[in-house]
Amino acid sequence: MTQTSENATARTGTGSRFTFWLGVAVIAGAVALVVLGFFAAPADDEQRDAVRMIFVHVPSALLTYVAFSMTAVGSLMWIWKRSLWWDITAHAAAEIGVIFCALTLFTGSVWGRPTWNTYWDWGDVRLVTTLILFLIMIGYLSIRASGGDEEATSTRAAVVGLVAAVNLPIVNRSVEWWFDRTLHQKSSLTDGNLEDMTLFTLVVGIAVWAAFFLWAMIHRFRIAWLERELRVGDLDEAIIERRAEALHDESPVL
Amino acid sequence: MLRDVRLVALKDLRIEWRSRVTLSQIVPFAALVLVLFGFALDANRPVLETATSGLFWITVMFVATMAVQRSTAVEINDGARRALLLAGIEPIAVFLGKTVAIAAQLLVVQVLLVAGVIVLYGASVGQWVLLLATCVVATVGIAAAGSLLGALVAGVRARETVLPILLLPILAPVLIGATRAFDDALGSVAVDGWAWLGLLAGFGAINLVLGALAYGVLLEET
């Protein structure tokens, strides 16, 4: 690809050759995951078909925490180094993280109904902590969407990101004490109870979802970057125009 | 620095005393919430007695968002925030001063609320020391998180609606911890209230440190 056509793609869209092939890989992976998840992986002895939910639930839960960790790191880097790159990464990760978090909560409660016989269990620490985290991150996004001065908004959002990150362990601890018993499965990956095929499908699921996460992150990052360029560019143009007006203005100064 | 903390706290409290917003609006609001909970739970004494701790702290959370709104509004009007910066007061002293002022108002409201739940819900206090300690320690945490987030939303256009969204989920551990400690103090549930007090102290300490570190960034850049 020549230099000019690269520039042209940069102007007209957020895609690149890499994201194109990544997208193709995600679609192919999703098809493979559906086949593996519904047909190759066996039903569980106790949970029966509901066990298939883990191919969505576990990857999205993992990626929620990856995303929100990126937001926390990005927030810190914005305050510490004024890194625009990290600021945009924090924002993109928060948005995508909220979607994954919603997916985690949704698949969890759909799975909980046949397995625990309830959509929601107050006694489950991870469940309640995740919901509180979800609500905090909604607040983060509402600060991001609040408008006004660009840098001030980034700083505010970064402080919210850090407040969330620092308070999360204590939220978790309080919920844990509050209901000192937990229904939640031990981590599905480490307890060694999964069938071989189920485990394989889960690993495929994590890879596919992670590739999708990366794809979405790259696009979201580029959109945010372009938006910022646009706003800053508009401002610069307006200033130049205003200056030109003042220079050519022949009316007497009042 | 302690002098500056006292100056800022006294300034806020003096404004409150002269404008009587806490007394004439926040206190009646708290009483109103207590009465409405009574209606919502059908004035059912046993239910009210079991739920007293939770209802008490929910009311405190609502009152806290109002008090923080108020504390923020005071700084926004007439560019008082900028004046505060120009006065050469350390941001950390501003943070601590405003935290103290919010805490003082919340404690006043809580004294009245305790009387309210005793009269209206028939609560009886078994351990006064635990009850008072819980009020003080939980209030420090609420006020610290509140004054930090108050400064954060100060320049935001929709700050009245954004503040509760940010503040209330962060305060979840306080609601849980303080409710459990009150359960013990009121003798409604057999739990170890003092252990919960430790968690509340942890929350308070974390948010005091966080506020002290982040307040300057917010005050100067937003």
mmCIF file of N, CA, C and O in Angstrom, chain A residues 78-79 82 132 135-136 138-140 142-143 146-149 151-153 155-157 159-160 162-164 166-167 170-171 173-175 177-179, chain B residues 148-149 151-158 162 165-166 169-170 172-174 176-177 180 195-196 198-199 202-204 206-207 210 214 217-218 221-222:
data_model
loop_
_atom_site.group_PDB
_atom_site.id
_atom_site.type_symbol
_atom_site.label_atom_id
_atom_site.label_comp_id
_atom_site.label_asym_id
_atom_site.label_seq_id
_atom_site.Cartn_x
_atom_site.Cartn_y
_atom_site.Cartn_z
ATOM 1 N N TRP A 78 -3.005 9.490 32.685
ATOM 2 C CA TRP A 78 -3.446 10.827 32.280
ATOM 3 C C TRP A 78 -3.054 11.843 33.357
ATOM 4 O O TRP A 78 -2.517 12.907 33.062
ATOM 5 N N ILE A 79 -3.331 11.494 34.605
ATOM 6 C CA ILE A 79 -3.023 12.440 35.685
ATOM 7 C C ILE A 79 -1.508 12.601 35.842
ATOM 8 O O ILE A 79 -0.998 13.699 36.054
ATOM 9 N N ARG A 82 -0.020 13.093 31.608
ATOM 10 C CA ARG A 82 -0.777 13.833 30.601
ATOM 11 C C ARG A 82 -0.788 13.098 29.267
ATOM 12 O O ARG A 82 -0.694 13.737 28.214
ATOM 13 N N ILE A 132 -22.141 -3.431 41.427
ATOM 14 C CA ILE A 132 -21.742 -2.110 41.937
ATOM 15 C C ILE A 132 -20.692 -1.496 41.009
ATOM 16 O O ILE A 132 -20.757 -0.313 40.662
ATOM 17 N N LEU A 135 -22.345 -0.067 38.037
ATOM 18 C CA LEU A 135 -22.995 1.222 38.300
ATOM 19 C C LEU A 135 -21.972 2.355 38.401
ATOM 20 O O LEU A 135 -22.200 3.463 37.916
ATOM 21 N N ILE A 136 -20.812 2.059 39.026
ATOM 22 C CA ILE A 136 -19.772 3.085 39.136
ATOM 23 C C ILE A 136 -19.276 3.475 37.739
ATOM 24 O O ILE A 136 -19.084 4.652 37.432
ATOM 25 N N ILE A 138 -20.895 3.287 34.950
ATOM 26 C CA ILE A 138 -21.930 4.079 34.276
ATOM 27 C C ILE A 138 -21.724 5.554 34.657
ATOM 28 O O ILE A 138 -21.816 6.455 33.818
ATOM 29 N N GLY A 139 -21.423 5.776 35.937
ATOM 30 C CA GLY A 139 -21.130 7.136 36.392
ATOM 31 C C GLY A 139 -19.916 7.712 35.674
ATOM 32 O O GLY A 139 -19.906 8.877 35.274
ATOM 33 N N TYR A 140 -18.894 6.867 35.499
ATOM 34 C CA TYR A 140 -17.685 7.288 34.768
ATOM 35 C C TYR A 140 -18.066 7.760 33.372
ATOM 36 O O TYR A 140 -17.645 8.825 32.918
ATOM 37 N N SER A 142 -20.955 8.821 32.352
ATOM 38 C CA SER A 142 -21.769 10.033 32.349
ATOM 39 C C SER A 142 -20.892 11.273 32.555
ATOM 40 O O SER A 142 -21.189 12.341 32.033
ATOM 41 N N ILE A 143 -19.788 11.118 33.285
ATOM 42 C CA ILE A 143 -18.833 12.236 33.400
ATOM 43 C C ILE A 143 -18.175 12.479 32.041
ATOM 44 O O ILE A 143 -18.017 13.619 31.593
ATOM 45 N N SER A 146 -20.333 14.453 29.816
ATOM 46 C CA SER A 146 -20.899 15.686 30.365
ATOM 47 C C SER A 146 -20.521 16.927 29.573
ATOM 48 O O SER A 146 -21.068 17.990 29.778
ATOM 49 N N GLY A 147 -19.588 16.809 28.645
ATOM 50 C CA GLY A 147 -19.257 17.951 27.794
ATOM 51 C C GLY A 147 -18.398 18.982 28.499
ATOM 52 O O GLY A 147 -17.912 18.749 29.602
ATOM 53 N N GLY A 148 -18.225 20.110 27.846
ATOM 54 C CA GLY A 148 -17.396 21.164 28.420
ATOM 55 C C GLY A 148 -15.946 20.992 28.021
ATOM 56 O O GLY A 148 -15.637 20.299 27.052
ATOM 57 N N ASP A 149 -15.073 21.599 28.787
ATOM 58 C CA ASP A 149 -13.658 21.604 28.447
ATOM 59 C C ASP A 149 -13.086 20.180 28.403
ATOM 60 O O ASP A 149 -13.261 19.385 29.328
ATOM 61 N N GLU A 151 -9.948 18.817 28.418
ATOM 62 C CA GLU A 151 -8.942 18.358 29.379
ATOM 63 C C GLU A 151 -9.541 18.220 30.772
ATOM 64 O O GLU A 151 -9.220 17.285 31.504
ATOM 65 N N ALA A 152 -10.425 19.159 31.123
ATOM 66 C CA ALA A 152 -11.057 19.078 32.445
ATOM 67 C C ALA A 152 -11.893 17.809 32.544
ATOM 68 O O ALA A 152 -11.873 17.115 33.565
ATOM 69 N N THR A 153 -12.611 17.494 31.466
ATOM 70 C CA THR A 153 -13.428 16.275 31.469
ATOM 71 C C THR A 153 -12.533 15.041 31.638
ATOM 72 O O THR A 153 -12.864 14.134 32.406
ATOM 73 N N THR A 155 -9.651 14.904 33.117
ATOM 74 C CA THR A 155 -9.153 14.863 34.493
ATOM 75 C C THR A 155 -10.227 14.361 35.451
ATOM 76 O O THR A 155 -9.963 13.511 36.308
ATOM 77 N N ARG A 156 -11.453 14.876 35.280
ATOM 78 C CA ARG A 156 -12.554 14.412 36.139
ATOM 79 C C ARG A 156 -12.750 12.912 35.993
ATOM 80 O O ARG A 156 -12.846 12.182 36.978
ATOM 81 N N ALA A 157 -12.818 12.479 34.730
ATOM 82 C CA ALA A 157 -13.045 11.056 34.482
ATOM 83 C C ALA A 157 -11.909 10.227 35.083
ATOM 84 O O ALA A 157 -12.149 9.169 35.669
ATOM 85 N N VAL A 159 -10.109 10.913 37.688
ATOM 86 C CA VAL A 159 -10.265 10.810 39.147
ATOM 87 C C VAL A 159 -11.359 9.782 39.482
ATOM 88 O O VAL A 159 -11.189 8.961 40.380
ATOM 89 N N VAL A 160 -12.462 9.805 38.723
ATOM 90 C CA VAL A 160 -13.509 8.800 38.964
ATOM 91 C C VAL A 160 -12.931 7.399 38.756
ATOM 92 O O VAL A 160 -13.166 6.489 39.563
ATOM 93 N N LEU A 162 -9.904 6.386 39.136
ATOM 94 C CA LEU A 162 -9.036 6.004 40.255
ATOM 95 C C LEU A 162 -9.838 5.745 41.527
ATOM 96 O O LEU A 162 -9.554 4.792 42.254
ATOM 97 N N VAL A 163 -10.854 6.594 41.779
ATOM 98 C CA VAL A 163 -11.705 6.378 42.960
ATOM 99 C C VAL A 163 -12.348 4.990 42.869
ATOM 100 O O VAL A 163 -12.378 4.235 43.843
ATOM 101 N N ALA A 164 -12.818 4.641 41.665
ATOM 102 C CA ALA A 164 -13.443 3.330 41.470
ATOM 103 C C ALA A 164 -12.437 2.217 41.738
ATOM 104 O O ALA A 164 -12.720 1.264 42.470
ATOM 105 N N VAL A 166 -9.650 2.218 43.472
ATOM 106 C CA VAL A 166 -9.182 2.125 44.851
ATOM 107 C C VAL A 166 -10.275 1.582 45.770
ATOM 108 O O VAL A 166 -10.003 0.824 46.696
ATOM 109 N N ASN A 167 -11.532 1.958 45.471
ATOM 110 C CA ASN A 167 -12.615 1.528 46.360
ATOM 111 C C ASN A 167 -13.102 0.112 46.082
ATOM 112 O O ASN A 167 -13.775 -0.485 46.914
ATOM 113 N N ILE A 170 -12.528 -2.637 48.691
ATOM 114 C CA ILE A 170 -13.304 -2.500 49.925
ATOM 115 C C ILE A 170 -14.787 -2.793 49.667
ATOM 116 O O ILE A 170 -15.484 -3.334 50.538
ATOM 117 N N VAL A 171 -15.269 -2.485 48.458
ATOM 118 C CA VAL A 171 -16.631 -2.885 48.098
ATOM 119 C C VAL A 171 -16.724 -4.407 48.153
ATOM 120 O O VAL A 171 -17.623 -4.983 48.763
ATOM 121 N N ARG A 173 -14.794 -6.532 49.755
ATOM 122 C CA ARG A 173 -14.679 -7.029 51.114
ATOM 123 C C ARG A 173 -15.976 -6.857 51.890
ATOM 124 O O ARG A 173 -16.432 -7.755 52.595
ATOM 125 N N SER A 174 -16.616 -5.677 51.729
ATOM 126 C CA SER A 174 -17.838 -5.423 52.494
ATOM 127 C C SER A 174 -18.943 -6.391 52.074
ATOM 128 O O SER A 174 -19.669 -6.910 52.917
ATOM 129 N N VAL A 175 -19.039 -6.631 50.759
ATOM 130 C CA VAL A 175 -20.081 -7.551 50.301
ATOM 131 C C VAL A 175 -19.785 -8.967 50.805
ATOM 132 O O VAL A 175 -20.677 -9.709 51.189
ATOM 133 N N TRP A 177 -18.205 -9.869 53.556
ATOM 134 C CA TRP A 177 -18.569 -9.985 54.971
ATOM 135 C C TRP A 177 -20.069 -9.962 55.154
ATOM 136 O O TRP A 177 -20.621 -10.613 56.025
ATOM 137 N N TRP A 178 -20.706 -9.134 54.331
ATOM 138 C CA TRP A 178 -22.134 -8.879 54.487
ATOM 139 C C TRP A 178 -22.902 -10.191 54.394
ATOM 140 O O TRP A 178 -23.809 -10.462 55.161
ATOM 141 N N PHE A 179 -22.526 -11.010 53.444
ATOM 142 C CA PHE A 179 -23.193 -12.290 53.347
ATOM 143 C C PHE A 179 -22.121 -13.352 53.318
ATOM 144 O O PHE A 179 -21.572 -13.644 52.271
ATOM 145 N N LEU B 148 -14.714 15.079 47.852
ATOM 146 C CA LEU B 148 -13.896 14.840 46.651
ATOM 147 C C LEU B 148 -14.769 14.846 45.394
ATOM 148 O O LEU B 148 -14.492 15.543 44.413
ATOM 149 N N LEU B 149 -15.872 14.069 45.436
ATOM 150 C CA LEU B 149 -16.727 13.988 44.245
ATOM 151 C C LEU B 149 -17.480 15.296 44.017
ATOM 152 O O LEU B 149 -17.794 15.652 42.877
ATOM 153 N N ALA B 151 -16.183 18.275 44.434
ATOM 154 C CA ALA B 151 -15.253 19.111 43.668
ATOM 155 C C ALA B 151 -15.174 18.613 42.234
ATOM 156 O O ALA B 151 -15.010 19.394 41.301
ATOM 157 N N LEU B 152 -15.310 17.303 42.079
ATOM 158 C CA LEU B 152 -15.200 16.713 40.744
ATOM 159 C C LEU B 152 -16.344 17.162 39.834
ATOM 160 O O LEU B 152 -16.140 17.458 38.661
ATOM 161 N N VAL B 153 -17.559 17.237 40.395
ATOM 162 C CA VAL B 153 -18.695 17.588 39.537
ATOM 163 C C VAL B 153 -18.927 19.097 39.478
ATOM 164 O O VAL B 153 -19.817 19.555 38.768
ATOM 165 N N ALA B 154 -18.102 19.855 40.203
ATOM 166 C CA ALA B 154 -18.351 21.301 40.325
ATOM 167 C C ALA B 154 -18.515 21.985 38.975
ATOM 168 O O ALA B 154 -19.385 22.820 38.798
ATOM 169 N N GLY B 155 -17.675 21.620 37.992
ATOM 170 C CA GLY B 155 -17.746 22.312 36.712
ATOM 171 C C GLY B 155 -18.634 21.625 35.687
ATOM 172 O O GLY B 155 -18.709 22.057 34.542
ATOM 173 N N VAL B 156 -19.296 20.552 36.101
ATOM 174 C CA VAL B 156 -20.110 19.788 35.154
ATOM 175 C C VAL B 156 -21.496 20.422 35.068
ATOM 176 O O VAL B 156 -22.057 20.838 36.082
ATOM 177 N N ARG B 157 -22.032 20.482 33.848
ATOM 178 C CA ARG B 157 -23.314 21.166 33.674
ATOM 179 C C ARG B 157 -24.445 20.470 34.436
ATOM 180 O O ARG B 157 -25.218 21.109 35.124
ATOM 181 N N ALA B 158 -24.552 19.155 34.301
ATOM 182 C CA ALA B 158 -25.659 18.438 34.947
ATOM 183 C C ALA B 158 -25.212 17.894 36.295
ATOM 184 O O ALA B 158 -25.452 16.739 36.616
ATOM 185 N N VAL B 162 -25.561 14.123 38.203
ATOM 186 C CA VAL B 162 -24.379 13.257 38.097
ATOM 187 C C VAL B 162 -23.873 12.856 39.487
ATOM 188 O O VAL B 162 -23.469 11.714 39.696
ATOM 189 N N ILE B 165 -25.198 9.617 41.100
ATOM 190 C CA ILE B 165 -24.766 8.435 40.335
ATOM 191 C C ILE B 165 -23.342 8.053 40.694
ATOM 192 O O ILE B 165 -22.992 6.882 40.771
ATOM 193 N N LEU B 166 -22.509 9.070 40.924
ATOM 194 C CA LEU B 166 -21.117 8.781 41.261
ATOM 195 C C LEU B 166 -20.957 8.417 42.727
ATOM 196 O O LEU B 166 -20.220 7.499 43.083
ATOM 197 N N PRO B 169 -22.917 4.654 44.555
ATOM 198 C CA PRO B 169 -22.260 3.326 44.469
ATOM 199 C C PRO B 169 -20.944 3.242 45.245
ATOM 200 O O PRO B 169 -20.651 2.207 45.839
ATOM 201 N N ILE B 170 -20.211 4.370 45.273
ATOM 202 C CA ILE B 170 -18.954 4.378 46.028
ATOM 203 C C ILE B 170 -19.238 4.195 47.523
ATOM 204 O O ILE B 170 -18.453 3.605 48.256
ATOM 205 N N ALA B 172 -21.491 2.374 48.823
ATOM 206 C CA ALA B 172 -22.101 1.075 49.141
ATOM 207 C C ALA B 172 -21.464 0.390 50.362
ATOM 208 O O ALA B 172 -22.186 -0.116 51.228
ATOM 209 N N PRO B 173 -20.114 0.372 50.477
ATOM 210 C CA PRO B 173 -19.537 -0.275 51.655
ATOM 211 C C PRO B 173 -19.955 0.399 52.965
ATOM 212 O O PRO B 173 -20.119 -0.269 53.985
ATOM 213 N N VAL B 174 -20.139 1.740 52.920
ATOM 214 C CA VAL B 174 -20.560 2.443 54.142
ATOM 215 C C VAL B 174 -21.970 2.027 54.516
ATOM 216 O O VAL B 174 -22.267 1.771 55.694
ATOM 217 N N ILE B 176 -23.484 -0.779 53.807
ATOM 218 C CA ILE B 176 -23.453 -2.146 54.328
ATOM 219 C C ILE B 176 -22.858 -2.171 55.735
ATOM 220 O O ILE B 176 -23.455 -2.705 56.674
ATOM 221 N N GLY B 177 -21.677 -1.551 55.877
ATOM 222 C CA GLY B 177 -20.961 -1.613 57.152
ATOM 223 C C GLY B 177 -21.701 -0.916 58.280
ATOM 224 O O GLY B 177 -21.852 -1.462 59.375
ATOM 225 N N ARG B 180 -24.847 -2.806 59.373
ATOM 226 C CA ARG B 180 -24.536 -3.972 60.217
ATOM 227 C C ARG B 180 -24.122 -3.554 61.618
ATOM 228 O O ARG B 180 -24.550 -4.142 62.607
ATOM 229 N N ALA B 195 -16.335 -5.219 64.362
ATOM 230 C CA ALA B 195 -15.573 -5.620 63.174
ATOM 231 C C ALA B 195 -15.976 -4.749 61.985
ATOM 232 O O ALA B 195 -15.140 -4.315 61.194
ATOM 233 N N TRP B 196 -17.291 -4.488 61.894
ATOM 234 C CA TRP B 196 -17.777 -3.634 60.806
ATOM 235 C C TRP B 196 -17.247 -2.221 60.934
ATOM 236 O O TRP B 196 -16.994 -1.544 59.941
ATOM 237 N N GLY B 198 -14.390 -1.471 61.897
ATOM 238 C CA GLY B 198 -13.048 -1.506 61.312
ATOM 239 C C GLY B 198 -13.101 -1.293 59.811
ATOM 240 O O GLY B 198 -12.298 -0.536 59.248
ATOM 241 N N LEU B 199 -14.081 -1.932 59.160
ATOM 242 C CA LEU B 199 -14.224 -1.752 57.716
ATOM 243 C C LEU B 199 -14.567 -0.297 57.377
ATOM 244 O O LEU B 199 -14.018 0.290 56.442
ATOM 245 N N GLY B 202 -11.518 1.730 57.598
ATOM 246 C CA GLY B 202 -10.701 1.519 56.399
ATOM 247 C C GLY B 202 -11.202 2.346 55.235
ATOM 248 O O GLY B 202 -10.427 3.025 54.552
ATOM 249 N N PHE B 203 -12.518 2.354 55.046
ATOM 250 C CA PHE B 203 -13.106 3.140 53.962
ATOM 251 C C PHE B 203 -12.794 4.621 54.155
ATOM 252 O O PHE B 203 -12.383 5.310 53.219
ATOM 253 N N GLY B 204 -12.968 5.081 55.389
ATOM 254 C CA GLY B 204 -12.702 6.499 55.686
ATOM 255 C C GLY B 204 -11.261 6.852 55.389
ATOM 256 O O GLY B 204 -10.980 7.855 54.727
ATOM 257 N N ILE B 206 -9.025 5.333 53.444
ATOM 258 C CA ILE B 206 -8.725 5.275 52.007
ATOM 259 C C ILE B 206 -9.217 6.529 51.298
ATOM 260 O O ILE B 206 -8.503 7.145 50.510
ATOM 261 N N ASN B 207 -10.439 6.930 51.599
ATOM 262 C CA ASN B 207 -11.000 8.063 50.882
ATOM 263 C C ASN B 207 -10.433 9.401 51.326
ATOM 264 O O ASN B 207 -10.392 10.347 50.541
ATOM 265 N N LEU B 210 -7.149 9.413 49.363
ATOM 266 C CA LEU B 210 -7.458 9.620 47.942
ATOM 267 C C LEU B 210 -7.851 11.073 47.690
ATOM 268 O O LEU B 210 -7.378 11.710 46.735
ATOM 269 N N ALA B 214 -5.993 13.729 45.293
ATOM 270 C CA ALA B 214 -6.624 14.090 44.016
ATOM 271 C C ALA B 214 -7.249 15.481 44.019
ATOM 272 O O ALA B 214 -7.483 16.059 42.966
ATOM 273 N N VAL B 217 -5.439 18.301 42.050
ATOM 274 C CA VAL B 217 -5.540 18.144 40.596
ATOM 275 C C VAL B 217 -6.877 18.697 40.106
ATOM 276 O O VAL B 217 -6.950 19.430 39.116
ATOM 277 N N LEU B 218 -7.954 18.342 40.841
ATOM 278 C CA LEU B 218 -9.285 18.781 40.423
ATOM 279 C C LEU B 218 -9.458 20.287 40.557
ATOM 280 O O LEU B 218 -10.003 20.951 39.683
ATOM 281 N N GLU B 221 -7.320 22.120 37.829
ATOM 282 C CA GLU B 221 -7.479 21.852 36.399
ATOM 283 C C GLU B 221 -8.903 21.883 35.885
ATOM 284 O O GLU B 221 -9.118 21.832 34.678
ATOM 285 N N THR B 222 -9.874 21.890 36.778
ATOM 286 C CA THR B 222 -11.240 21.815 36.258
ATOM 287 C C THR B 222 -12.036 23.061 36.614
ATOM 288 O O THR B 222 -11.593 23.873 37.382
#
